[in-house]
Coordinates of C-alpha atoms in Angstrom, one line a residue:
M13 CA 13.7 9.0 13.1
A14 CA 11.4 11.5 10.9
I15 CA 8.5 9.8 13.0
E16 CA 7.9 7.9 16.5
L17 CA 4.2 6.9 17.9
Q18 CA 4.4 5.3 21.6
G19 CA 1.1 3.6 22.6
L20 CA -1.3 6.3 20.5
T21 CA -4.8 5.8 21.0
K22 CA -7.9 7.3 19.7
R23 CA -11.5 6.6 21.0
Y24 CA -14.8 8.1 19.6
G25 CA -17.4 7.2 23.0
A26 CA -16.7 3.4 23.5
Q27 CA -16.1 3.1 19.4
V28 CA -11.3 2.6 19.3
A29 CA -10.7 4.1 16.2
V30 CA -6.1 3.7 16.9
D31 CA -5.2 0.9 19.9
A32 CA -2.5 1.5 21.6
L33 CA 0.2 1.5 17.8
D34 CA 3.3 1.8 18.3
L35 CA 5.3 3.0 15.2
V36 CA 8.7 4.3 14.4
I37 CA 9.3 6.1 10.2
P38 CA 13.2 6.1 9.8
A39 CA 13.8 10.4 8.7
G40 CA 13.8 10.2 4.5
S41 CA 12.0 7.7 4.4
F42 CA 8.7 7.4 1.8
F43 CA 6.2 4.7 4.0
A44 CA 2.2 3.8 3.4
L45 CA -0.7 2.8 5.8
L46 CA -2.7 0.4 4.3
G47 CA -5.4 -0.8 5.3
P48 CA -9.8 -0.8 4.0
S49 CA -11.7 1.9 5.8
G50 CA -12.5 2.6 8.4
C51 CA -9.3 1.2 9.8
G52 CA -7.9 4.3 11.3
K53 CA -5.1 4.6 9.2
T54 CA -6.8 7.9 8.5
T55 CA -7.1 9.6 11.7
T56 CA -3.7 8.4 13.0
L57 CA -2.6 10.5 10.2
R58 CA -4.6 13.5 11.3
M59 CA -3.7 12.5 15.0
I60 CA -0.1 13.7 13.3
G61 CA 0.0 16.3 11.5
G62 CA -2.4 17.8 14.4
F63 CA -6.1 18.4 13.5
E64 CA -7.5 14.5 16.0
T65 CA -6.3 15.1 19.1
P66 CA -4.7 11.3 21.0
S67 CA -7.4 9.9 23.6
S68 CA -3.9 8.2 24.3
G69 CA 0.1 7.7 24.1
A70 CA 2.4 10.4 22.6
I71 CA 3.6 11.2 18.9
R72 CA 6.8 12.3 18.4
L73 CA 8.6 14.4 15.5
T74 CA 12.7 14.1 14.5
G75 CA 12.3 13.5 18.4
E76 CA 10.5 16.3 20.0
D77 CA 7.4 15.9 21.8
V78 CA 4.5 17.3 20.1
T79 CA 1.6 15.5 21.2
D80 CA -0.2 18.3 22.6
R81 CA 1.3 21.1 19.5
P82 CA -1.5 22.0 17.3
P83 CA -1.2 21.5 13.7
N84 CA 0.9 25.3 13.0
H85 CA 3.3 24.7 15.6
R86 CA 4.9 21.6 14.5
D87 CA 6.7 20.7 11.1
V88 CA 4.8 18.5 8.7
N89 CA 2.0 19.8 6.0
T90 CA -0.9 17.9 4.8
V91 CA -1.7 17.0 1.2
F92 CA -5.0 16.8 1.3
Q93 CA -8.1 14.5 -1.4
S94 CA -9.9 17.5 -2.2
Y95 CA -7.1 19.6 -2.7
A96 CA -7.6 22.9 -0.3
L97 CA -6.8 25.5 -3.4
F98 CA -7.8 28.8 -2.7
P99 CA -9.8 29.1 -5.9
H100 CA -9.5 33.4 -6.0
L101 CA -5.8 32.5 -6.2
S102 CA -3.1 32.5 -8.8
V103 CA -0.8 29.1 -8.8
H104 CA 2.0 31.5 -7.7
R105 CA 0.1 33.3 -4.9
N106 CA -1.6 29.5 -3.7
V107 CA 2.0 28.4 -3.8
A108 CA 3.3 31.2 -1.8
F109 CA 0.8 31.5 0.7
G110 CA 2.2 29.6 4.1
L111 CA 6.0 31.5 3.2
E112 CA 4.3 35.1 2.8
R113 CA 2.3 34.3 6.3
A114 CA 5.5 33.2 7.7
G115 CA 7.0 37.0 7.0
V116 CA 9.6 35.4 4.4
G117 CA 11.0 38.3 2.5
K118 CA 9.5 38.7 -1.3
S119 CA 12.5 37.4 -3.2
E120 CA 13.5 34.6 -1.2
V121 CA 9.4 33.6 -1.4
R122 CA 9.8 34.0 -4.8
R123 CA 12.9 31.6 -5.6
R124 CA 11.1 29.4 -3.1
V125 CA 8.1 29.6 -5.1
A126 CA 9.6 29.1 -8.6
E127 CA 12.0 26.3 -7.5
A128 CA 8.9 24.4 -6.4
L129 CA 7.1 25.0 -9.3
E130 CA 9.6 23.3 -10.8
L131 CA 9.9 20.5 -8.6
T132 CA 6.8 19.4 -9.3
E133 CA 6.8 20.3 -13.1
L134 CA 3.9 23.6 -13.3
T135 CA 6.3 26.0 -14.5
G136 CA 4.5 28.4 -16.6
Y137 CA 1.8 27.8 -15.3
E138 CA 2.0 30.5 -12.0
A139 CA -0.6 32.9 -12.9
R140 CA -3.6 30.5 -13.8
K141 CA -6.6 30.1 -11.5
P142 CA -7.0 26.3 -10.3
A143 CA -10.1 26.3 -11.2
Q144 CA -8.2 26.9 -15.0
L145 CA -6.5 23.7 -14.6
S146 CA -7.1 19.9 -14.4
G147 CA -7.0 17.8 -11.3
G148 CA -4.3 15.9 -11.3
Q149 CA -2.6 19.6 -12.6
Q150 CA -4.3 20.7 -9.1
Q151 CA -2.2 18.3 -7.1
R152 CA 0.8 19.1 -7.9
V153 CA 0.1 22.3 -7.5
A154 CA -0.8 21.6 -3.7
L155 CA 2.1 19.2 -3.3
A156 CA 4.4 22.8 -4.1
R157 CA 2.5 24.6 -1.8
A158 CA 3.6 21.8 1.0
L159 CA 6.6 21.2 -0.4
V160 CA 7.5 25.0 -0.3
N161 CA 7.7 25.3 3.6
R162 CA 10.5 22.7 3.5
P163 CA 8.6 21.2 6.0
A164 CA 10.1 17.7 8.2
A165 CA 7.1 15.4 6.5
L166 CA 5.0 15.9 5.1
L167 CA 1.9 13.7 5.6
L168 CA -0.8 12.8 2.3
D169 CA -4.4 11.6 2.8
E170 CA -5.6 9.7 0.4
P171 CA -4.2 12.7 -2.7
L172 CA -4.6 10.3 -5.3
G173 CA -8.5 9.1 -4.8
A174 CA -10.1 11.5 -6.6
L175 CA -8.4 10.8 -10.0
D176 CA -9.3 8.6 -12.7
L177 CA -7.1 4.9 -13.1
R178 CA -4.7 6.5 -15.7
L179 CA -4.0 9.3 -14.1
R180 CA -3.5 8.1 -10.8
R181 CA -0.8 6.2 -12.0
Q182 CA 1.3 8.8 -13.5
L183 CA 1.0 10.9 -10.5
Q184 CA 1.9 7.6 -8.4
T185 CA 5.2 7.7 -10.7
E186 CA 5.5 11.6 -9.7
I187 CA 4.9 12.2 -6.2
K188 CA 7.7 9.0 -5.9
R189 CA 10.2 10.6 -8.0
I190 CA 9.7 14.6 -6.3
Q191 CA 10.3 12.4 -2.7
Q192 CA 13.9 10.8 -3.7
E193 CA 14.0 14.2 -5.1
V194 CA 14.3 16.4 -1.1
G195 CA 15.0 13.4 -0.2
I196 CA 11.4 14.5 2.7
T197 CA 9.8 11.9 4.7
F198 CA 6.7 10.7 3.6
V199 CA 4.0 9.2 5.0
H200 CA 1.1 8.1 2.8
V201 CA -2.3 6.9 3.3
T202 CA -4.3 4.8 1.3
H203 CA -7.0 1.9 0.4
D204 CA -4.8 1.4 -3.3
Q205 CA -2.8 -2.4 -2.6
E206 CA -1.3 -1.2 -5.7
E207 CA -0.3 2.4 -5.2
A208 CA 1.3 1.4 -2.0
M209 CA 3.0 -1.3 -3.9
S210 CA 4.5 1.4 -6.3
M211 CA 5.4 4.0 -4.3
A212 CA 6.3 3.4 -0.5
D213 CA 9.8 2.1 0.7
E214 CA 8.1 0.1 3.7
I215 CA 4.6 -0.5 4.0
A216 CA 2.1 -1.0 7.7
V217 CA -1.1 -3.0 7.2
M218 CA -3.6 -2.0 9.5
N219 CA -6.5 -3.7 10.6
A220 CA -9.4 -2.3 13.7
G221 CA -6.9 0.0 14.6
R222 CA -4.1 -1.8 14.7
I223 CA -1.0 -3.1 12.3
E224 CA -1.2 -6.5 11.0
Q225 CA 1.9 -6.6 9.8
R226 CA 4.8 -3.5 8.3
G227 CA 8.0 -4.2 5.7
R228 CA 8.3 -4.1 2.2
A229 CA 6.6 -4.8 -0.7
A230 CA 8.1 -7.5 -1.6
D231 CA 8.1 -9.1 2.2
L232 CA 4.3 -7.7 2.8
Y233 CA 3.5 -9.8 -0.3
E234 CA 5.6 -13.5 -0.9
T235 CA 5.2 -14.4 2.4
P236 CA 1.6 -12.2 4.5
A237 CA 1.9 -13.3 8.6
T238 CA -1.5 -12.8 8.6
R239 CA -5.4 -14.1 7.1
F240 CA -6.0 -10.1 6.3
V241 CA -2.1 -9.7 5.3
A242 CA -2.4 -12.0 2.6
D243 CA -6.0 -11.6 1.5
F244 CA -6.1 -7.9 1.4
L245 CA -2.6 -7.3 0.3
G246 CA -3.7 -8.8 -3.8
T247 CA -5.7 -12.3 -3.4
S248 CA -4.0 -15.9 -1.7
N249 CA -5.5 -18.7 -2.2
L250 CA -5.8 -20.4 1.4
L251 CA -6.5 -23.7 2.4
E252 CA -6.7 -26.1 5.4
A253 CA -4.0 -27.9 6.3
S254 CA -2.0 -29.2 9.1
V255 CA 1.8 -30.2 9.6
V256 CA 2.9 -33.0 9.4
E257 CA 6.9 -33.3 9.7
R258 CA 9.2 -30.6 10.7
A259 CA 12.4 -31.2 9.3
G260 CA 14.7 -28.7 8.8
D261 CA 14.8 -25.8 6.6
V262 CA 11.3 -27.9 4.6
A263 CA 7.8 -29.1 6.8
V264 CA 5.8 -31.1 5.6
V265 CA 1.6 -30.8 5.8
R266 CA -1.1 -31.7 5.1
V267 CA -4.3 -30.5 3.0
A268 CA -7.8 -31.9 3.6
G269 CA -8.5 -35.0 1.4
G270 CA -4.5 -36.3 2.1
T271 CA -2.2 -34.9 -0.3
T272 CA 0.9 -33.6 1.0
L273 CA 2.9 -30.4 0.2
A274 CA 5.9 -28.8 0.9
V275 CA 6.6 -25.7 2.5
P276 CA 9.8 -23.9 4.1
G277 CA 10.3 -24.1 7.7
D278 CA 10.6 -20.6 8.4
R279 CA 7.3 -19.6 7.1
V280 CA 5.8 -22.6 9.4
P281 CA 4.2 -21.2 12.2
H282 CA 4.7 -22.8 15.7
D283 CA 0.7 -24.8 15.1
D284 CA -0.4 -27.4 13.9
S285 CA -3.2 -26.2 12.8
L286 CA -2.9 -24.5 9.3
L287 CA -3.5 -22.7 6.3
V288 CA -0.9 -23.1 3.3
G289 CA -1.1 -20.1 1.0
V290 CA 0.0 -19.3 -2.7
R291 CA -0.7 -16.7 -4.7
P292 CA -2.7 -17.7 -8.3
E293 CA -0.6 -16.0 -10.7
K294 CA 2.3 -18.2 -9.0
A295 CA 1.2 -21.8 -9.6
D296 CA 0.4 -23.5 -13.1
L297 CA -1.2 -25.9 -14.6
R298 CA -0.8 -29.2 -16.8
T299 CA -2.6 -32.6 -17.5
A300 CA -4.1 -34.2 -14.8
E301 CA -0.9 -37.2 -16.2
S302 CA 1.3 -34.7 -16.1
V303 CA 4.3 -35.8 -13.5
C304 CA 5.9 -32.2 -11.4
A305 CA 9.1 -31.3 -11.6
P306 CA 11.5 -31.6 -8.5
G307 CA 10.6 -29.0 -6.0
S308 CA 6.9 -28.4 -6.9
N309 CA 3.8 -28.4 -4.9
A310 CA 1.6 -30.1 -6.6
L311 CA -3.4 -30.4 -6.4
R312 CA -5.6 -32.3 -8.7
G313 CA -8.6 -30.2 -9.1
R314 CA -11.3 -30.1 -12.8
V315 CA -11.8 -26.6 -14.1
V316 CA -15.2 -24.8 -13.4
L317 CA -15.1 -22.1 -14.8
A318 CA -12.2 -20.1 -17.1
T319 CA -12.5 -16.9 -18.0
Y320 CA -10.3 -15.1 -20.4
I321 CA -8.3 -11.4 -18.9
G322 CA -6.2 -10.5 -21.9
V323 CA -2.7 -10.8 -20.8
S324 CA -4.1 -13.8 -19.0
F325 CA -6.5 -16.1 -17.9
Q326 CA -8.4 -16.8 -14.6
Y327 CA -8.8 -20.3 -13.4
L328 CA -11.0 -21.8 -10.6
L329 CA -10.5 -25.1 -9.7
R330 CA -13.0 -27.4 -7.6
L331 CA -9.9 -29.7 -6.1
D332 CA -10.3 -33.0 -5.2
D333 CA -10.6 -32.6 -1.5
G334 CA -14.6 -29.9 -2.6
Q335 CA -11.6 -26.6 -1.5
E336 CA -11.7 -24.0 -4.4
M337 CA -8.7 -22.7 -5.5
T338 CA -7.4 -19.7 -8.3
V339 CA -5.1 -20.4 -10.4
V340 CA -3.5 -17.3 -12.9
V341 CA -2.0 -17.9 -15.9
A342 CA -0.6 -16.0 -18.2
N343 CA -1.3 -15.9 -21.7
G344 CA 1.0 -16.9 -24.3
D345 CA 2.4 -20.3 -26.7
G346 CA 2.7 -22.7 -25.2
V347 CA 0.8 -23.0 -22.4
H348 CA -1.9 -25.6 -21.2
H349 CA -5.0 -23.8 -21.4
P350 CA -7.5 -25.7 -20.7
H351 CA -11.5 -26.2 -20.4
V352 CA -14.2 -26.1 -18.5
G353 CA -14.6 -30.0 -17.4
E354 CA -11.3 -31.3 -17.7
T355 CA -9.3 -32.9 -14.6
V356 CA -5.6 -31.3 -14.2
Q357 CA -3.0 -30.1 -11.7
A358 CA -2.2 -27.0 -10.8
Y359 CA 1.4 -26.9 -9.4
W360 CA 4.3 -24.4 -8.8
P361 CA 7.0 -23.9 -6.3
V362 CA 8.3 -24.7 -2.7
N363 CA 9.6 -21.2 -2.2
D364 CA 6.0 -19.7 -3.2
T365 CA 4.0 -21.4 -1.0
F366 CA 2.9 -20.3 2.9
A367 CA 1.9 -20.6 5.9
L368 CA -0.4 -18.5 7.8
S369 CA -2.0 -19.5 11.6
A370 CA -5.5 -21.1 11.3

């Protein structure tokens, strides 16, 4: 394992920023710590990098306890949102800085800097100063500088937060490519769900200093374990429900108003009071008189808001029991697009339904 945290805790006075965190990050993986501002993700990253001292707990890098070591004695490098480049040095000198400080020979420095610049697609920019580069190019210089030392792990502290949306998406692809080429463990802190899902092999969703759930992006999205994960990672319709029957692979639940829905049995917690969920884009709409196909769940409601968003339409339904539900329908031919005030059925496959403890 590249990184292992055991009972890692950070307190600021009476405030607990990170609460007894246990986490193992496999070597060679792209791992994301995802959560809102103030959830403890950046504090966790700073403790791994040695920039914050834990209140208690242990940090191990490639099996060695580094809890009390300073940053320059840990086999990790950090890339910050602010780039932290030396403005008076050229791109070559910025990237070479750590190697020169370590006493690496000049020919070896030239070779490794050239490799790092080629990896980050900056060959030809060696003589430029940071002020002569775009924001995306400056971030790639910061990446090259961090990678040239060949650390066991690279820590990325919201590295794309200062860039515009188009450039962020471009660099997401580039950073993922670089990680796959070099095979170094990347730990990426972000509050951007799309960024984490598009880049990371595995994600840990943090809230109030703890990990709510960890796993592959698809698993977190399709089967969230808590209400926080369901709401933070995308958008979810969560309806109050109670268990009627547990029968093998499928459980039957009743939502307020009396309608029953089927839920895959392995997604239903052992509580009687539940929140049953479905993602807005998993559902579709039919007229109120239509008969839904077997293997589907369906709820009746009236359209109270219809919003055109280009590739799709977003509808807000007020269900017969008074609860509300959002449905996102693709913009295409042969799709039923109801008008405001129309009574419809929202329907979706049973396998796209999940349940949480209320």
